[in-house]
XYZ file of C-alpha atoms in Angstrom:
755
model
C -44.555 9.551 14.555
C -41.066 8.595 13.392
C -39.243 10.804 10.892
C -39.301 9.506 7.313
C -35.528 9.149 7.294
C -35.829 6.209 9.704
C -37.764 4.200 7.133
C -35.874 1.244 5.739
C -33.504 0.808 8.665
C -33.174 -2.760 9.908
C -33.681 -3.598 13.583
C -30.040 -3.166 14.629
C -29.574 0.007 12.576
C -32.709 1.524 14.091
C -31.555 0.582 17.591
C -28.203 2.281 16.999
C -29.726 5.429 15.488
C -32.306 5.905 18.263
C -30.169 4.772 21.178
C -31.157 6.843 24.250
C -28.650 9.624 24.785
C -29.344 10.164 28.460
C -26.459 10.449 30.910
C -25.934 9.616 34.536
C -24.741 12.613 36.471
C -21.131 12.466 37.503
C -20.169 9.557 35.286
C -18.126 10.688 32.284
C -19.120 9.124 29.012
C -22.230 7.430 30.342
C -24.653 6.952 27.485
C -21.830 6.328 25.037
C -22.131 3.508 22.520
C -19.866 1.356 20.375
C -21.311 0.283 17.043
C -19.520 -2.708 15.532
C -20.365 -2.197 11.876
C -19.393 -5.031 9.560
C -18.431 -4.568 5.917
C -21.394 -3.503 3.788
C -23.696 -3.096 6.790
C -24.615 0.549 6.158
C -22.437 2.224 8.777
C -22.322 5.620 7.027
C -26.104 5.643 6.852
C -26.324 4.811 10.556
C -23.888 7.555 11.546
C -25.507 10.294 9.476
C -29.033 9.220 10.405
C -28.018 9.296 14.068
C -26.930 12.928 13.630
C -30.213 13.771 11.883
C -32.220 12.016 14.615
C -30.419 13.882 17.419
C -31.147 17.222 15.715
C -34.728 16.331 14.733
C -35.627 15.248 18.277
C -34.052 18.334 19.825
C -31.348 16.439 21.714
C -28.637 18.360 19.898
C -28.345 21.494 17.821
C -26.450 21.430 14.524
C -23.599 23.302 16.239
C -23.703 21.238 19.416
C -22.283 18.030 18.038
C -18.969 16.952 16.578
C -18.663 14.469 13.692
C -15.225 13.079 12.870
C -14.045 10.950 9.979
C -10.790 10.328 8.107
C -11.128 11.747 4.606
C -12.519 14.950 3.155
C -14.575 12.847 0.767
C -16.255 10.996 3.648
C -16.885 14.257 5.521
C -18.547 15.828 2.471
C -20.716 12.752 1.997
C -21.837 12.908 5.633
C -22.862 16.564 5.285
C -24.625 15.832 2.002
C -26.668 13.034 3.570
C -27.580 15.150 6.586
C -28.804 18.015 4.395
C -30.901 15.527 2.398
C -32.657 14.407 5.591
C -33.088 17.781 7.311
C -33.885 21.290 6.039
C -30.826 22.825 7.703
C -27.687 24.622 6.601
C -24.812 22.229 7.324
C -22.117 24.741 6.397
C -21.144 25.690 9.935
C -21.414 22.204 11.456
C -18.329 20.716 13.082
C -18.184 17.686 10.800
C -14.830 16.924 9.200
C -11.500 15.133 9.417
C -9.276 15.107 12.497
C -6.802 17.471 10.855
C -9.503 19.738 9.434
C -11.260 20.136 12.779
C -7.984 20.732 14.624
C -7.074 23.402 12.084
C -10.436 25.065 12.676
C -9.923 24.996 16.438
C -6.401 26.415 16.234
C -7.552 29.212 13.896
C -10.191 30.202 16.454
C -7.735 30.101 19.370
C -4.396 30.921 17.793
C -3.262 33.011 20.778
C -3.959 30.179 23.223
C -2.131 27.816 20.874
C 0.892 30.114 20.653
C 0.531 30.634 16.910
C 0.290 33.696 14.650
C -3.211 34.445 13.397
C -2.358 33.591 9.807
C -0.211 30.530 10.461
C 0.527 28.414 7.394
C 0.365 24.628 7.008
C 3.327 22.746 5.559
C 2.580 19.829 3.263
C 4.911 16.824 3.156
C 7.183 18.370 0.512
C 7.348 21.734 2.316
C 8.210 20.002 5.559
C 11.002 18.034 3.940
C 12.419 21.150 2.272
C 12.496 22.956 5.630
C 14.282 19.997 7.245
C 16.888 19.906 4.472
C 17.533 23.616 4.879
C 17.796 23.296 8.646
C 20.102 20.264 8.537
C 22.403 22.109 6.169
C 22.600 24.995 8.636
C 23.390 22.483 11.400
C 26.145 20.870 9.251
C 24.438 17.468 9.524
C 25.388 14.835 6.936
C 22.198 14.139 4.977
C 23.556 10.788 3.788
C 24.037 9.531 7.315
C 20.774 11.135 8.428
C 18.486 11.140 5.357
C 15.973 14.012 5.633
C 13.010 11.755 4.811
C 13.959 9.362 7.588
C 14.282 12.246 10.039
C 10.918 13.519 8.805
C 9.254 10.177 9.621
C 10.965 10.143 13.000
C 9.518 13.568 13.857
C 6.028 12.833 12.543
C 5.988 9.464 14.298
C 6.928 11.094 17.588
C 4.192 13.708 17.146
C 1.609 11.029 16.371
C 2.496 9.465 19.711
C 2.138 12.835 21.444
C 5.845 13.313 22.172
C 7.984 16.410 21.862
C 11.758 16.206 21.549
C 12.165 16.501 25.330
C 9.976 13.395 25.834
C 12.046 11.038 23.672
C 14.405 8.518 25.234
C 17.680 8.519 23.316
C 18.999 4.954 23.084
C 21.282 5.320 20.061
C 23.148 7.887 17.988
C 20.473 8.143 15.286
C 17.765 8.820 17.884
C 19.979 11.348 19.666
C 20.774 13.253 16.484
C 17.195 13.052 15.153
C 15.892 14.345 18.475
C 18.301 17.277 18.235
C 16.985 18.040 14.739
C 13.401 17.679 16.011
C 13.999 20.319 18.698
C 15.616 22.696 16.185
C 12.824 22.024 13.674
C 10.131 22.879 16.234
C 11.914 26.124 17.056
C 12.271 27.006 13.364
C 8.574 26.313 12.686
C 7.645 28.547 15.601
C 9.841 31.366 14.243
C 8.326 31.053 10.782
C 4.753 30.672 12.023
C 4.142 27.352 10.264
C 2.796 23.954 11.325
C 2.874 20.524 9.694
C -0.042 18.082 9.591
C 1.011 16.130 12.680
C 1.466 19.418 14.569
C -2.212 20.334 14.060
C -3.378 17.474 16.225
C -0.548 17.618 18.749
C -0.859 21.402 19.207
C -4.628 21.036 19.715
C -4.127 18.358 22.358
C -1.531 20.426 24.183
C -3.766 23.506 24.090
C -6.783 21.639 25.476
C -4.660 19.917 28.126
C -3.208 23.076 29.652
C -6.196 25.405 29.164
C -8.973 24.210 31.493
C -11.566 26.916 30.595
C -11.140 26.304 26.871
C -11.373 22.542 27.279
C -14.494 22.864 29.420
C -16.014 25.204 26.845
C -15.766 22.568 24.119
C -16.873 19.790 26.445
C -20.011 21.790 27.253
C -20.594 22.637 23.619
C -20.148 19.174 22.128
C -22.448 16.956 24.163
C -22.465 14.455 21.290
C -19.289 13.244 19.610
C -19.689 10.851 16.684
C -16.670 9.114 15.171
C -16.527 7.153 11.922
C -13.918 4.436 11.137
C -12.979 4.322 14.805
C -10.716 1.301 14.247
C -8.336 3.545 12.280
C -7.636 6.002 15.124
C -4.132 6.295 16.551
C -3.204 7.061 20.143
C -3.056 10.856 19.717
C -6.434 10.984 17.967
C -7.945 8.945 20.782
C -6.387 11.324 23.315
C -7.920 14.332 21.478
C -11.372 12.727 21.590
C -11.020 12.037 25.307
C -10.055 15.670 25.949
C -13.219 16.863 24.173
C -15.545 14.535 26.057
C -16.828 15.863 29.360
C -18.896 14.427 32.176
C -22.106 14.908 30.221
C -20.793 13.839 26.817
C -22.093 10.946 24.750
C -19.574 9.305 22.450
C -20.957 7.368 19.491
C -18.127 5.372 17.876
C -18.685 3.385 14.694
C -15.999 0.984 13.548
C -14.991 -2.518 12.587
C -11.973 -4.032 14.286
C -11.942 -6.707 11.569
C -11.120 -3.992 9.020
C -8.276 -2.374 10.937
C -5.508 -2.504 8.304
C -3.474 0.646 8.916
C -1.139 -0.462 11.690
C 1.790 0.959 9.685
C 0.208 4.412 10.153
C -0.142 3.993 13.899
C -3.779 2.843 13.947
C -4.519 0.426 16.754
C -7.501 -1.817 17.462
C -6.669 -1.403 21.158
C -8.550 1.915 21.045
C -11.820 0.023 20.541
C -11.213 -2.077 23.639
C -10.076 0.939 25.648
C -13.167 2.808 24.484
C -15.531 0.392 26.232
C -13.649 0.902 29.501
C -12.867 4.619 29.289
C -16.368 5.687 28.265
C -18.325 3.204 30.407
C -20.003 1.770 27.343
C -23.148 -0.051 28.362
C -24.252 -0.946 24.867
C -22.348 -2.566 22.017
C -24.528 -2.899 18.932
C -23.451 -5.193 16.132
C -24.461 -4.393 12.566
C -24.105 -7.808 10.944
C -26.596 -7.741 8.073
C -24.614 -7.183 4.897
C -26.241 -5.442 1.916
C -23.373 -5.965 -0.504
C -22.283 -9.572 -0.944
C -23.829 -12.972 -1.525
C -23.788 -15.527 1.274
C -20.868 -17.697 0.151
C -18.589 -14.668 0.056
C -19.645 -13.672 3.566
C -19.304 -17.240 4.879
C -15.745 -17.326 3.547
C -14.943 -13.961 5.158
C -16.461 -15.040 8.493
C -14.524 -18.315 8.510
C -11.249 -16.604 7.690
C -11.488 -13.770 10.225
C -12.608 -16.231 12.891
C -8.985 -17.407 13.103
C -7.998 -14.058 14.647
C -7.789 -14.233 18.413
C -7.875 -10.517 19.255
C -11.261 -9.405 17.954
C -14.530 -8.200 19.422
C -16.467 -10.641 17.285
C -19.400 -10.517 14.871
C -20.796 -12.623 12.030
C -21.909 -11.162 8.713
C -25.058 -12.496 7.035
C -27.288 -11.583 4.114
C -30.805 -12.227 2.900
C -29.587 -12.131 -0.731
C -28.959 -15.878 -0.993
C -25.806 -17.986 -1.131
C -24.793 -17.086 -4.678
C -21.816 -18.662 -6.436
C -18.865 -20.379 -4.761
C -15.505 -18.633 -4.786
C -13.550 -19.554 -7.919
C -9.962 -20.703 -7.340
C -7.407 -20.771 -10.151
C -3.908 -22.174 -9.690
C -1.582 -21.132 -12.497
C 1.836 -22.530 -13.319
C 3.352 -19.050 -13.588
C 2.523 -15.441 -12.879
C 2.179 -14.898 -16.636
C -0.417 -17.646 -16.847
C -2.238 -16.166 -13.867
C -2.390 -12.768 -15.580
C -3.590 -14.364 -18.839
C -6.368 -16.162 -16.974
C -7.523 -12.940 -15.317
C -7.587 -11.128 -18.663
C -9.686 -13.897 -20.275
C -12.151 -13.928 -17.374
C -12.449 -10.134 -17.525
C -13.250 -10.338 -21.230
C -15.801 -13.111 -20.614
C -17.517 -11.097 -17.887
C -17.607 -8.073 -20.150
C -19.307 -10.186 -22.818
C -21.874 -11.199 -20.182
C -22.726 -7.545 -19.685
C -20.603 -6.699 -16.620
C -18.969 -3.293 -17.094
C -15.196 -3.019 -16.801
C -15.670 -0.392 -14.102
C -17.558 -2.926 -11.993
C -14.596 -5.314 -11.910
C -11.404 -5.014 -9.873
C -8.104 -6.862 -9.650
C -6.571 -6.650 -6.183
C -2.995 -7.423 -5.190
C -1.019 -7.303 -1.963
C 2.060 -5.609 -3.408
C 2.306 -2.800 -5.958
C 5.030 -4.706 -7.797
C 2.455 -7.323 -8.868
C 0.726 -4.834 -11.138
C 3.473 -4.931 -13.786
C 2.650 -8.405 -15.137
C -1.075 -7.637 -15.011
C -0.652 -4.317 -16.817
C 1.433 -5.986 -19.511
C -1.222 -8.650 -20.121
C -4.014 -6.067 -20.245
C -2.002 -3.848 -22.571
C -1.391 -6.712 -24.993
C -5.081 -7.688 -24.879
C -6.201 -4.069 -25.453
C -8.272 -4.109 -22.265
C -8.679 -0.613 -20.845
C -7.594 -0.346 -17.205
C -6.940 2.212 -14.509
C -4.555 1.904 -11.565
C -6.651 3.155 -8.669
C -4.936 5.252 -6.013
C -1.537 4.908 -7.628
C 0.572 5.111 -10.756
C 1.030 2.571 -13.477
C 4.203 0.569 -13.141
C 6.339 2.470 -15.660
C 5.132 5.819 -14.283
C 6.295 5.227 -10.707
C 9.024 7.512 -9.443
C 11.594 4.817 -8.737
C 11.009 3.180 -12.134
C 11.363 6.494 -13.985
C 14.634 7.131 -12.138
C 15.922 3.678 -13.063
C 14.876 4.119 -16.697
C 16.660 7.480 -16.798
C 19.914 5.802 -15.736
C 19.377 3.159 -18.409
C 18.718 5.856 -21.004
C 22.057 7.458 -20.108
C 23.805 4.108 -20.489
C 22.182 3.650 -23.896
C 22.601 7.241 -25.096
C 24.684 9.612 -22.981
C 23.472 12.713 -24.852
C 19.939 12.293 -23.446
C 19.559 15.639 -21.606
C 16.210 14.736 -20.021
C 17.591 11.566 -18.486
C 20.663 13.365 -17.189
C 18.630 16.134 -15.573
C 16.483 13.546 -13.788
C 19.326 11.649 -12.123
C 22.371 13.921 -12.003
C 21.460 14.703 -8.401
C 19.315 11.700 -7.540
C 20.198 10.262 -5.153
C 21.571 13.497 -3.749
C 25.255 13.932 -4.607
C 25.833 17.637 -3.998
C 24.977 18.968 -7.465
C 22.638 21.880 -6.844
C 20.396 23.924 -9.120
C 23.083 26.577 -9.679
C 25.599 23.984 -10.875
C 23.025 22.525 -13.259
C 22.241 26.001 -14.619
C 25.949 26.536 -15.280
C 26.152 23.232 -17.174
C 23.111 24.227 -19.237
C 24.719 27.563 -20.077
C 27.896 25.838 -21.278
C 25.839 23.379 -23.356
C 23.936 26.243 -25.019
C 27.061 28.281 -25.728
C 28.960 25.363 -27.274
C 25.995 23.669 -28.917
C 26.665 20.386 -27.089
C 24.713 18.029 -24.870
C 24.630 18.343 -21.091
C 26.650 15.122 -20.875
C 29.381 16.654 -23.041
C 29.291 19.769 -20.863
C 29.576 17.620 -17.761
C 32.552 15.773 -19.242
C 34.228 19.115 -20.082
C 33.499 20.115 -16.487
C 33.977 23.849 -16.589
C 32.768 24.185 -12.992
C 35.009 24.752 -10.023
C 35.377 23.653 -6.438
C 33.019 21.118 -4.857
C 30.559 21.313 -7.761
C 33.284 20.264 -10.211
C 34.211 17.291 -8.042
C 30.585 16.217 -7.704
C 29.873 16.450 -11.452
C 33.115 14.597 -12.173
C 32.093 11.820 -9.780
C 28.742 11.511 -11.556
C 30.410 11.214 -14.975
C 32.783 8.581 -13.590
C 29.835 6.666 -12.094
C 27.999 6.493 -15.444
C 31.170 5.559 -17.346
C 31.949 2.764 -14.874
C 28.413 1.385 -15.078
C 28.499 1.492 -18.882
C 31.839 -0.322 -18.930
C 30.794 -2.922 -16.351
C 27.545 -3.767 -18.155
C 29.034 -3.994 -21.659
C 27.867 -7.261 -23.250
C 25.775 -8.375 -20.249
C 22.248 -9.763 -20.677
C 19.526 -7.150 -20.241
C 18.359 -8.268 -16.755
C 21.963 -8.196 -15.511
C 22.473 -4.694 -16.921
C 19.449 -3.438 -15.006
C 20.384 -5.274 -11.825
C 23.897 -3.803 -11.897
C 22.558 -0.309 -12.549
C 20.041 -0.482 -9.702
C 22.691 -1.564 -7.217
C 25.504 0.790 -8.283
C 23.506 3.928 -9.074
C 22.714 4.422 -5.391
C 18.964 3.807 -5.823
C 18.942 0.742 -3.553
C 20.713 2.502 -0.700
C 18.500 5.559 -1.115
C 15.225 3.635 -0.886
C 16.490 1.468 1.969
C 16.597 4.667 4.004
C 12.956 5.489 3.241
C 10.170 4.505 5.595
C 8.091 3.106 2.738
C 11.097 2.221 0.606
C 10.352 -1.515 0.700
C 7.612 -1.084 -1.903
C 9.916 0.939 -4.143
C 12.641 -1.701 -3.849
C 10.096 -4.378 -4.793
C 9.199 -2.340 -7.854
C 12.864 -2.028 -8.838
C 13.150 -5.804 -8.514
C 10.077 -6.128 -10.716
C 11.831 -3.998 -13.363
C 14.427 -6.777 -13.592
C 11.563 -9.267 -14.021
C 10.089 -7.080 -16.762
C 13.413 -7.224 -18.588
C 13.576 -11.029 -18.233
C 10.053 -11.345 -19.619
C 10.852 -8.935 -22.446
C 13.853 -11.009 -23.531
C 11.946 -14.296 -23.109
C 9.183 -13.069 -25.389
C 11.775 -12.831 -28.155
C 10.417 -9.677 -29.774
C 13.774 -7.882 -30.007
C 15.658 -8.170 -33.281
C 18.045 -6.280 -35.528
C 15.937 -6.000 -38.621
C 17.466 -7.144 -41.892
C 15.883 -6.918 -45.328
C 12.479 -8.563 -45.321
C 11.747 -10.360 -48.604
C 8.716 -9.023 -50.353
C 5.862 -11.371 -51.169
C 5.221 -11.900 -54.879
C 2.529 -9.575 -56.139
C 0.208 -12.411 -57.112
C 0.455 -14.436 -53.920
C -2.323 -14.658 -51.387
C -0.141 -16.335 -48.776
C 0.597 -14.192 -45.744
C 4.275 -13.637 -45.145
C 5.743 -14.473 -41.731
C 6.109 -11.648 -39.227
C 9.141 -9.459 -39.795
C 11.084 -10.650 -36.719
C 11.412 -14.107 -38.275
C 13.840 -12.576 -40.767
C 15.936 -10.711 -38.284
C 19.059 -11.609 -36.390
C 19.404 -11.821 -32.609
C 19.923 -8.380 -31.166
C 23.128 -7.133 -29.593
C 22.877 -6.164 -25.869
C 22.836 -2.448 -26.674
C 20.033 -3.035 -29.212
C 18.066 -4.965 -26.595
C 18.462 -2.162 -24.070
C 17.249 0.418 -26.603
C 14.316 -1.810 -27.541
C 13.405 -2.356 -23.900
C 13.437 1.398 -23.250
C 11.143 1.889 -26.241
C 8.863 -0.861 -24.902
C 8.753 0.849 -21.486
C 7.883 4.179 -23.099
C 5.051 2.567 -25.057
C 3.594 0.837 -22.001
C 3.818 4.099 -20.084
C 1.807 5.777 -22.834
C -1.874 6.595 -22.843
C -3.328 3.057 -22.732
C -4.645 3.655 -19.231
C -8.223 4.877 -19.429
C -8.957 8.553 -19.045
C -10.818 9.731 -15.948
C -14.482 8.866 -16.307
C -13.915 6.283 -19.057
C -15.009 2.678 -18.544
C -12.007 0.717 -17.284
C -10.983 -2.297 -15.254
C -9.777 -1.228 -11.799
C -6.322 -2.337 -10.576
C -5.356 -1.618 -6.982
C -3.716 -2.824 -3.807
C -5.980 -4.314 -1.165
C -5.257 -1.310 1.065
C -6.560 1.021 -1.641
C -9.717 -1.088 -2.063
C -11.055 -0.421 1.421
C -14.451 1.285 1.212
C -15.050 0.191 -2.395
C -17.215 -2.563 -3.873
C -17.475 -4.317 -7.233
C -19.639 -6.888 -8.988
C -16.588 -9.102 -9.600
C -13.271 -9.113 -7.750
C -10.027 -10.950 -8.541
C -7.601 -11.398 -5.635
C -4.275 -12.325 -7.234
C -1.027 -13.644 -5.783
C -2.594 -15.840 -3.104
C 0.726 -17.359 -2.091
C 2.451 -17.809 1.219
C 4.974 -15.005 1.669
C 3.072 -12.731 -0.693
C -0.370 -12.786 0.928
C 0.152 -13.003 3.845
C 3.276 -10.971 3.178
C 6.516 -12.426 4.518
C 7.428 -9.127 6.220
C 4.253 -9.269 8.290
C 4.184 -12.887 9.413
C 6.713 -12.473 12.236
C 5.636 -8.987 13.357
C 3.510 -8.448 16.437
C -0.117 -8.581 15.285
C 1.289 -8.876 11.766
C -0.467 -12.087 10.777
C -3.756 -10.945 12.286
C -3.547 -7.672 10.353
C -2.786 -9.614 7.161
C -5.890 -11.704 7.847
C -7.913 -8.508 8.343
C -6.533 -7.287 5.024
C -7.718 -10.500 3.357
C -11.117 -10.035 5.020
C -11.323 -6.568 3.457
C -10.388 -8.026 0.061
C -13.065 -10.735 0.234
C -15.815 -8.336 1.229
C -15.234 -6.004 -1.741
C -17.090 -8.471 -4.018
C -20.842 -8.397 -4.487
C -21.492 -11.370 -6.740
C -18.377 -13.076 -8.062
C -15.019 -13.616 -6.410
C -11.839 -15.153 -7.848
C -8.788 -16.240 -5.869
C -5.703 -16.946 -7.967
C -2.126 -17.995 -7.323
C 0.963 -18.919 -9.308
C 3.089 -21.961 -8.557
C 6.151 -19.979 -9.610
C 6.668 -16.243 -9.777
C 9.547 -13.986 -10.750
C 10.584 -11.793 -7.826
C 13.726 -9.639 -7.801
C 14.918 -11.338 -10.966
C 14.744 -14.819 -9.432
C 12.232 -17.634 -9.903
C 10.364 -18.229 -6.687
C 8.409 -21.447 -6.105
C 5.361 -20.947 -3.995
C 2.955 -22.781 -1.780
C -0.666 -21.747 -1.551
C -1.517 -19.093 1.021
C -2.556 -20.386 4.427
C -5.739 -18.377 3.922
C -7.014 -21.070 1.533
C -6.954 -23.526 4.423
C -8.951 -21.153 6.606
C -11.878 -21.073 4.171
C -14.157 -24.169 4.114
C -13.524 -26.233 0.999
C -17.263 -26.380 0.321
C -17.236 -22.644 -0.436
C -14.530 -23.008 -3.110
C -14.782 -24.152 -6.705
C -11.435 -25.041 -8.210
C -11.705 -24.251 -11.893
C -8.506 -25.979 -12.917
C -6.878 -29.128 -11.630
C -3.295 -28.606 -12.690
C -0.705 -31.140 -11.500
C 1.988 -29.298 -9.633
C 4.668 -27.865 -11.947
C 3.773 -29.952 -14.975
C 4.494 -27.010 -17.280
C 8.219 -27.620 -17.612
C 8.339 -25.685 -20.867
C 7.304 -22.375 -19.350
C 9.724 -19.524 -18.839
C 9.623 -20.286 -15.125
C 10.809 -23.883 -15.462
C 13.475 -24.513 -12.856
C 16.995 -24.498 -14.279
C 18.526 -27.758 -13.039
C 22.125 -28.465 -13.906
C 22.821 -31.917 -15.360
C 24.872 -33.276 -12.406
C 22.306 -32.098 -9.905
C 19.385 -33.439 -11.922
C 21.014 -36.843 -12.306
C 21.935 -37.070 -8.633
C 18.352 -36.416 -7.603
C 16.905 -38.783 -10.168
C 19.307 -41.607 -9.284
C 18.896 -41.307 -5.557
C 17.123 -44.495 -4.364
C 13.460 -43.931 -3.486
C 13.889 -40.181 -3.810
C 12.636 -39.194 -7.273
C 12.354 -35.525 -6.394
C 12.563 -32.610 -8.792
C 12.745 -28.872 -8.262
C 9.258 -27.451 -8.121
C 7.657 -30.615 -6.734
C 5.175 -30.437 -3.844
C 6.141 -32.532 -0.828
C 4.986 -33.217 2.719
C 7.137 -33.547 5.841
C 5.902 -34.976 9.144
C 7.202 -32.024 11.159
C 7.146 -29.067 8.763
C 4.014 -29.846 6.755
C 3.480 -29.108 3.052
C 6.061 -27.357 0.914
C 7.728 -27.055 -2.471
C 11.282 -28.075 -3.419
C 13.002 -24.896 -4.565
C 16.655 -25.911 -4.761
C 18.997 -28.863 -4.450
C 22.703 -29.597 -4.273
C 25.214 -32.394 -3.791
C 25.372 -36.013 -4.939
C 24.577 -39.411 -3.489
C 24.597 -39.471 0.302
C 25.524 -35.753 0.322
C 22.489 -34.736 -1.723
C 20.100 -32.343 -0.033
C 17.051 -30.302 -1.027
C 15.781 -26.903 0.041
C 12.028 -26.844 0.678
C 9.787 -23.800 1.123
C 7.309 -24.971 3.770
C 4.011 -23.193 4.285
C 4.255 -21.290 7.565
C 7.781 -22.580 8.313
C 9.785 -20.978 5.522
C 12.893 -22.399 3.830
C 14.530 -25.577 5.204
C 17.521 -27.579 3.929
C 16.998 -31.347 4.319
C 19.443 -34.185 3.666
C 17.806 -36.630 1.268
C 18.827 -39.671 3.305
C 16.952 -38.339 6.323
C 14.361 -36.074 4.752
C 11.348 -38.374 5.223
C 9.514 -36.554 2.467
C 6.426 -37.834 0.695
C 4.673 -36.452 -2.400
C 2.003 -33.902 -1.515
């Protein structure tokens, strides 16, 4: 008689759970299985039920198997499900994350690992602080070798299983970083501390050199079960191989189509290597989806089918076809955001909770326009897995610089940026400035200008004062977007974030701050208020809004107003934890989640797929996997939206639709607007064409092109005219072609036709 916990499993799930665990003597890994589990196919249930089945049937004891996943939340859920199926105490089971299990192993065998019994674990901030301290002792210039960049170098090397002695030194940065790595390892050993990457590397090294210990764990863990196998990196795969002996059965559950963490070192190659290394005789595909309607799954299947390097499966559902995917093409990013807000409100009126809707975007910088639209519409939202735009570190730094330009006596702003980016003004120097300010009853800025410090500190503070004064002078009278652009470039923020591993996102956000300023000015809400005439007491006619009686603001007034606007939008409009709210998140953050309705915004070539990924090895295929993840988050309704023009880095960018639209059968799409390309010439994104240029294009025989128009070229395909220059026979246009990028074409030879 089958255990009750097997009830309700479909045929493939049941096959995976009850797969015979017998082994062939002398053949390592025989009896191992690879479970290709599609999105929404119940993989967590299969994995936990497999564990319960092995224990229930006596094939494994609770302490004789190893269960590995990637997050503490997932590990806790696995243990919870197991305890619900079996009357056992799961407390001592070896079920956890890679880092958690390695920590447990090293605690038990600290002598063999060469560690003190009570070794401590450094978090990311602790690790960086240690590196800064060490580099100072080594007299290493932290501007030439930024500590965060060295930190990523070290952690990256550890994730690949390499010590300093194993690194080939091809350039000066690698040579110097390797030297720091060796010194850092020695310092950690002296202090008895390890970082996160060290936990796994130290475990691998211990198991590699200690045969009796390795054999002990291989004998103990006859069953190793791994969740999210597609997200493993090379060192994690090596650790699993070290723990698997001749009589071990490896049960790996994963989905190569959802491998989206290549930037963290994850590789789908591990799934292919797994079949070979563990002599996998059985690959079971879980293809029945319990989440989404059929049209959504058909779109996801069609899209991911364009990837060449995949193991292959096809999702299906018994829930019916459902609705087609709704496609909305907006003229501008503002119009796109307005459409999303209106649809969210309509869905809410239909009874769909805000918490069961999500807006996904490829880049964090896209959230700013969406947040602004939601704020103005009083729609409660929550940024999932991240901060709201005006709360992000790089934005708060930029706003602090702007606050100093607007009001130099702002102590809070000064304290935030006086040593960011690092300019040699330490805590002691700041304390001395604060003491002077208290004694004299003046602001920190005034104390800095008086500069009562001495030596290097005095020079550094003086340089900071000069920097702010120069920026204030250079931006005097400039339009607001230009003020912000100048500040970002000259404050040192750009150079600082260029040196960060994940600085590209922060730089995009700084560019979006310029866009926010452009939008703020375009909305025309900034005025110097004059006297507003009072309405007669007996009139019932509403008076016009106060700004109609004002005068255009001066640049310094606009800056102050913009800073007030930023403070308001960074207020408490975001929903409190537990409150009903629309979910905003990147596609990466959405993995593992599901919603009744999903909006995928910014479906434009160069944004999704992202331009930085298109030329990278496996980049386009990973972008397609990311889109596959986005599609399969929706249960019932799915929206795909794009903007014909979008503000990026303070510039208008004309876009072509993402190639992903062309990889989804047209019959699955319902286009809910039929907007002629770029008809909205009155929008804030209308292309600024100078009179000579406009006339030269218009007068060119048989070439009535305009900026923003869609065109087709025999060789390059479909694109959008984004720029033009010259006259007559010298006239040429710049076209952004889908998949080909920007091309300049002479009008006489362009051979363009309207798209």
